[in-house]
Amino acid sequence: MAECIVCLHAAPAPIALGCSCRAHAGHAHVECMARFARATGEWRDCRTCLRSFTGRMLVGLSEARWLRARRLPKHDLERIAATRYLAAGHSERGQYTEALRLAREARDAASAHGPAHLASLSAATELANIMQLSGSPGAIDEAVVIHEGVVATRLATLGAAHRETLTARANLASCLSERGSPGDLRRAEQTQREMIEEETRVLGARHVSTLTTHCDLALTLASLRKYDEARAVYERLMPILATELGP
């Protein structure tokens, strides 16, 4: 029986963190993780494997963070971050209407800090990602525009090799691939191939971001009907993903 990594109790039953930690290291109570997050300020990423929480843990922590921040002023950076996280929690449950409402609220509040502020760029990215997932009419076109703006700002302020710039470019390429026009797919493929080289150099070949871009490239190749190439990417990735992320 799994024990909570914080309080070491097995009852009530802890839930999976949803990151890459496994067995006993990968379970905790939401209340215990929220208490830890309030002390450390780390709500979204596991300090052990450095990967994001997902599933029920993401949902639970997003609600706990919002309860703590909801009485703060609208433009307070912690309230903006909590609103973004709550939007991610609703998106995780497939509640896209509420997720989009919250993501827009966070984006609008963050804009008061200026378009190049970290909060503004993060909120814009969250909104675009949820738009892409939602499948709402016109949402994918708006998401592409938002991602293009974030990429341009990241390039201007951080440079091409910065991790945040690489993430922004990967988000844009994924969104273009999702939109799926022939021009979008060709542009996505070229960007993803460039990204893999850059991420391998900057982050390492087995970093989760590099592996994710490989997966995104395989999806783009399949959409371009380059099935043999797509299959080769997946076959090469599967044992690596099983080792790095678990089966």
Tab-separated table of C-alpha atoms in Angstrom:
chain	number	residue	atom	x	y	z
A	1	MET	CA	0.000	0.000	0.000
A	2	ALA	CA	1.372	3.410	-0.988
A	3	GLU	CA	2.262	5.951	1.680
A	4	CYS	CA	2.137	9.731	1.416
A	5	ILE	CA	5.643	11.046	0.766
A	6	VAL	CA	4.984	13.983	3.092
A	7	CYS	CA	3.244	12.542	6.174
A	8	LEU	CA	4.203	8.873	5.554
A	9	HIS	CA	0.646	7.706	6.321
A	10	ALA	CA	-1.217	5.227	4.121
A	11	ALA	CA	-4.693	6.186	5.332
A	12	PRO	CA	-6.561	7.842	3.869
A	13	ALA	CA	-5.116	6.472	0.642
A	14	PRO	CA	-2.815	8.978	-1.065
A	15	ILE	CA	-3.149	9.646	-4.802
A	16	ALA	CA	-0.608	9.621	-7.610
A	17	LEU	CA	1.400	12.790	-8.112
A	18	GLY	CA	1.135	12.368	-11.871
A	19	CYS	CA	4.781	13.310	-12.430
A	20	SER	CA	7.559	10.801	-13.169
A	21	CYS	CA	8.078	9.622	-9.593
A	22	ARG	CA	7.057	5.997	-9.127
A	23	ALA	CA	5.976	3.524	-6.479
A	24	HIS	CA	5.973	4.998	-2.948
A	25	ALA	CA	7.804	8.128	-4.124
A	26	GLY	CA	4.931	8.966	-6.458
A	27	HIS	CA	1.981	9.268	-4.032
A	28	ALA	CA	0.797	11.895	-1.561
A	29	HIS	CA	-2.273	13.485	-0.027
A	30	VAL	CA	-3.400	16.683	-1.749
A	31	GLU	CA	-3.589	18.418	1.650
A	32	CYS	CA	-0.006	17.426	2.452
A	33	MET	CA	1.296	18.571	-0.924
A	34	ALA	CA	-0.615	21.845	-0.595
A	35	ARG	CA	0.981	22.448	2.812
A	36	PHE	CA	4.401	21.743	1.283
A	37	ALA	CA	3.638	24.064	-1.660
A	38	ARG	CA	2.592	26.904	0.652
A	39	ALA	CA	5.966	26.606	2.380
A	40	THR	CA	8.086	26.316	-0.777
A	41	GLY	CA	6.070	28.208	-3.381
A	42	GLU	CA	6.282	25.242	-5.771
A	43	TRP	CA	2.766	24.265	-6.844
A	44	ARG	CA	3.139	22.850	-10.345
A	45	ASP	CA	6.378	20.874	-10.538
A	46	CYS	CA	7.770	17.983	-8.525
A	47	ARG	CA	11.016	18.844	-6.749
A	48	THR	CA	12.293	15.287	-7.143
A	49	CYS	CA	11.822	14.524	-10.845
A	50	LEU	CA	11.334	18.190	-11.906
A	51	ARG	CA	8.258	17.312	-13.954
A	52	SER	CA	4.769	18.703	-13.650
A	53	PHE	CA	1.965	17.210	-11.582
A	54	THR	CA	-0.981	15.927	-13.604
A	55	GLY	CA	-4.365	14.322	-13.070
A	56	ARG	CA	-6.071	14.461	-9.686
A	57	MET	CA	-3.026	16.008	-8.000
A	58	LEU	CA	-2.950	18.910	-10.443
A	59	VAL	CA	-6.682	19.471	-9.952
A	60	GLY	CA	-6.438	19.291	-6.154
A	61	LEU	CA	-3.444	21.610	-5.907
A	62	SER	CA	-4.982	24.117	-8.321
A	63	GLU	CA	-8.068	24.350	-6.114
A	64	ALA	CA	-5.986	24.653	-2.936
A	65	ARG	CA	-3.875	27.428	-4.434
A	66	TRP	CA	-6.950	29.330	-5.588
A	67	LEU	CA	-8.573	29.153	-2.147
A	68	ARG	CA	-5.426	30.734	-0.738
A	69	ALA	CA	-5.146	33.490	-3.361
A	70	ARG	CA	-8.716	34.407	-4.257
A	71	ARG	CA	-8.941	37.358	-1.827
A	72	LEU	CA	-5.784	39.000	-3.179
A	73	PRO	CA	-6.106	42.032	-5.493
A	74	LYS	CA	-6.948	41.186	-9.105
A	75	HIS	CA	-3.528	42.222	-10.445
A	76	ASP	CA	-1.506	40.553	-7.681
A	77	LEU	CA	1.031	38.176	-9.252
A	78	GLU	CA	0.167	35.284	-6.938
A	79	ARG	CA	-3.540	35.637	-7.696
A	80	ILE	CA	-2.764	35.682	-11.428
A	81	ALA	CA	-0.650	32.540	-11.079
A	82	ALA	CA	-3.366	30.844	-9.011
A	83	THR	CA	-6.006	31.755	-11.609
A	84	ARG	CA	-3.837	30.278	-14.363
A	85	TYR	CA	-3.359	27.110	-12.344
A	86	LEU	CA	-7.085	26.808	-11.657
A	87	ALA	CA	-7.680	27.155	-15.403
A	88	ALA	CA	-5.225	24.293	-15.954
A	89	GLY	CA	-7.139	22.221	-13.404
A	90	HIS	CA	-10.430	22.747	-15.218
A	91	SER	CA	-8.729	21.943	-18.521
A	92	GLU	CA	-7.392	18.709	-17.022
A	93	ARG	CA	-10.994	17.690	-16.323
A	94	GLY	CA	-12.156	18.690	-19.802
A	95	GLN	CA	-14.118	21.691	-18.499
A	96	TYR	CA	-12.908	23.980	-21.261
A	97	THR	CA	-15.543	26.707	-21.037
A	98	GLU	CA	-14.601	27.511	-17.447
A	99	ALA	CA	-10.910	26.930	-18.173
A	100	LEU	CA	-10.987	29.478	-21.000
A	101	ARG	CA	-12.860	32.002	-18.862
A	102	LEU	CA	-10.262	31.750	-16.114
A	103	ALA	CA	-7.344	31.783	-18.552
A	104	ARG	CA	-8.658	34.965	-20.187
A	105	GLU	CA	-9.136	36.529	-16.749
A	106	ALA	CA	-5.515	35.722	-15.864
A	107	ARG	CA	-4.248	37.037	-19.219
A	108	ASP	CA	-6.177	40.296	-18.868
A	109	ALA	CA	-5.007	40.840	-15.282
A	110	ALA	CA	-1.394	40.069	-16.201
A	111	SER	CA	-1.436	42.572	-19.061
A	112	ALA	CA	-1.303	45.364	-16.463
A	113	HIS	CA	2.325	44.344	-15.819
A	114	GLY	CA	3.325	44.873	-19.456
A	115	PRO	CA	3.430	42.554	-22.496
A	116	ALA	CA	6.990	41.338	-21.840
A	117	HIS	CA	6.465	40.536	-18.157
A	118	LEU	CA	6.823	36.876	-17.190
A	119	ALA	CA	3.265	36.834	-15.837
A	120	SER	CA	1.876	38.187	-19.126
A	121	LEU	CA	3.777	35.701	-21.262
A	122	SER	CA	2.895	32.769	-18.992
A	123	ALA	CA	-0.783	33.713	-18.907
A	124	ALA	CA	-0.903	34.144	-22.677
A	125	THR	CA	0.719	30.742	-23.157
A	126	GLU	CA	-1.724	29.062	-20.766
A	127	LEU	CA	-4.649	30.608	-22.632
A	128	ALA	CA	-3.336	29.515	-26.036
A	129	ASN	CA	-2.663	25.973	-24.826
A	130	ILE	CA	-6.210	25.636	-23.473
A	131	MET	CA	-7.611	27.083	-26.698
A	132	GLN	CA	-5.739	24.421	-28.627
A	133	LEU	CA	-7.133	21.672	-26.407
A	134	SER	CA	-10.687	23.000	-26.408
A	135	GLY	CA	-11.338	22.653	-30.113
A	136	SER	CA	-13.668	25.680	-29.975
A	137	PRO	CA	-14.451	27.327	-33.357
A	138	GLY	CA	-11.757	29.839	-34.204
A	139	ALA	CA	-9.794	28.998	-31.061
A	140	ILE	CA	-6.894	27.365	-32.879
A	141	ASP	CA	-6.402	30.435	-35.088
A	142	GLU	CA	-6.343	32.724	-32.054
A	143	ALA	CA	-3.973	30.329	-30.287
A	144	VAL	CA	-1.520	30.474	-33.207
A	145	VAL	CA	-1.515	34.294	-33.087
A	146	ILE	CA	-0.909	34.265	-29.324
A	147	HIS	CA	1.941	31.748	-29.611
A	148	GLU	CA	3.551	33.777	-32.405
A	149	GLY	CA	3.498	36.847	-30.179
A	150	VAL	CA	5.049	34.964	-27.262
A	151	VAL	CA	7.793	33.552	-29.515
A	152	ALA	CA	8.622	37.007	-30.855
A	153	THR	CA	8.857	38.478	-27.348
A	154	ARG	CA	10.947	35.576	-26.036
A	155	LEU	CA	13.361	35.880	-28.949
A	156	ALA	CA	13.718	39.623	-28.425
A	157	THR	CA	14.205	39.473	-24.664
A	158	LEU	CA	15.871	36.106	-23.995
A	159	GLY	CA	17.473	34.985	-27.257
A	160	ALA	CA	16.999	31.869	-29.368
A	161	ALA	CA	18.785	29.389	-27.079
A	162	HIS	CA	16.950	30.205	-23.835
A	163	ARG	CA	14.803	27.426	-22.424
A	164	GLU	CA	11.682	29.613	-22.363
A	165	THR	CA	12.186	30.534	-26.023
A	166	LEU	CA	12.539	26.870	-26.933
A	167	THR	CA	9.314	26.081	-25.080
A	168	ALA	CA	7.498	28.920	-26.845
A	169	ARG	CA	8.643	27.703	-30.258
A	170	ALA	CA	7.601	24.144	-29.421
A	171	ASN	CA	4.147	25.357	-28.390
A	172	LEU	CA	3.755	27.267	-31.658
A	173	ALA	CA	4.869	24.313	-33.771
A	174	SER	CA	2.447	21.984	-31.971
A	175	CYS	CA	-0.401	24.437	-32.535
A	176	LEU	CA	0.435	24.783	-36.237
A	177	SER	CA	0.495	21.010	-36.571
A	178	GLU	CA	-2.889	20.810	-34.850
A	179	ARG	CA	-4.383	23.395	-37.257
A	180	GLY	CA	-3.203	21.148	-40.009
A	181	SER	CA	-3.112	23.085	-43.272
A	182	PRO	CA	-0.355	21.912	-45.668
A	183	GLY	CA	1.587	25.125	-45.036
A	184	ASP	CA	1.152	24.813	-41.277
A	185	LEU	CA	2.360	21.202	-41.324
A	186	ARG	CA	5.462	21.994	-43.366
A	187	ARG	CA	6.279	24.918	-41.080
A	188	ALA	CA	5.715	22.758	-37.996
A	189	GLU	CA	7.946	19.974	-39.319
A	190	GLN	CA	10.801	22.357	-40.077
A	191	THR	CA	10.492	24.040	-36.670
A	192	GLN	CA	10.322	20.739	-34.790
A	193	ARG	CA	13.410	19.379	-36.540
A	194	GLU	CA	15.292	22.577	-35.667
A	195	MET	CA	13.950	22.377	-32.111
A	196	ILE	CA	15.188	18.822	-31.589
A	197	GLU	CA	18.733	19.853	-32.523
A	198	GLU	CA	18.611	22.944	-30.289
A	199	GLU	CA	16.968	21.186	-27.319
A	200	THR	CA	19.419	18.303	-27.545
A	201	ARG	CA	22.283	20.807	-27.379
A	202	VAL	CA	20.812	22.990	-24.618
A	203	LEU	CA	18.749	20.551	-22.517
A	204	GLY	CA	20.035	17.106	-23.455
A	205	ALA	CA	18.740	14.285	-25.625
A	206	ARG	CA	16.715	12.652	-22.829
A	207	HIS	CA	15.155	15.804	-21.389
A	208	VAL	CA	11.372	15.677	-21.281
A	209	SER	CA	11.096	18.743	-23.537
A	210	THR	CA	13.338	17.155	-26.165
A	211	LEU	CA	11.374	13.914	-26.006
A	212	THR	CA	8.082	15.808	-26.268
A	213	THR	CA	9.279	17.571	-29.414
A	214	HIS	CA	10.188	14.185	-30.908
A	215	CYS	CA	6.616	13.033	-30.203
A	216	ASP	CA	5.202	16.225	-31.718
A	217	LEU	CA	7.350	15.705	-34.821
A	218	ALA	CA	6.027	12.158	-35.207
A	219	LEU	CA	2.439	13.478	-35.095
A	220	THR	CA	3.279	16.097	-37.717
A	221	LEU	CA	4.950	13.496	-39.939
A	222	ALA	CA	1.869	11.284	-39.683
A	223	SER	CA	-0.351	14.224	-40.657
A	224	LEU	CA	1.934	14.726	-43.681
A	225	ARG	CA	1.466	11.005	-44.465
A	226	LYS	CA	5.157	10.345	-43.898
A	227	TYR	CA	4.163	7.224	-42.010
A	228	ASP	CA	7.464	5.328	-42.190
A	229	GLU	CA	9.341	8.294	-40.739
A	230	ALA	CA	6.725	8.774	-38.023
A	231	ARG	CA	6.865	5.104	-37.052
A	232	ALA	CA	10.665	5.209	-36.896
A	233	VAL	CA	10.514	8.168	-34.486
A	234	TYR	CA	8.032	6.359	-32.226
A	235	GLU	CA	9.983	3.104	-32.263
A	236	ARG	CA	13.138	4.953	-31.286
A	237	LEU	CA	11.343	6.871	-28.548
A	238	MET	CA	9.348	4.117	-26.844
A	239	PRO	CA	12.161	2.509	-24.785
A	240	ILE	CA	13.535	5.932	-23.831
A	241	LEU	CA	10.122	7.178	-22.682
A	242	ALA	CA	9.536	3.994	-20.694
A	243	THR	CA	12.823	4.557	-18.870
A	244	GLU	CA	12.481	8.291	-18.335
A	245	LEU	CA	8.745	8.596	-17.603
A	246	GLY	CA	7.674	5.085	-16.667
A	247	PRO	CA	5.476	2.664	-18.623
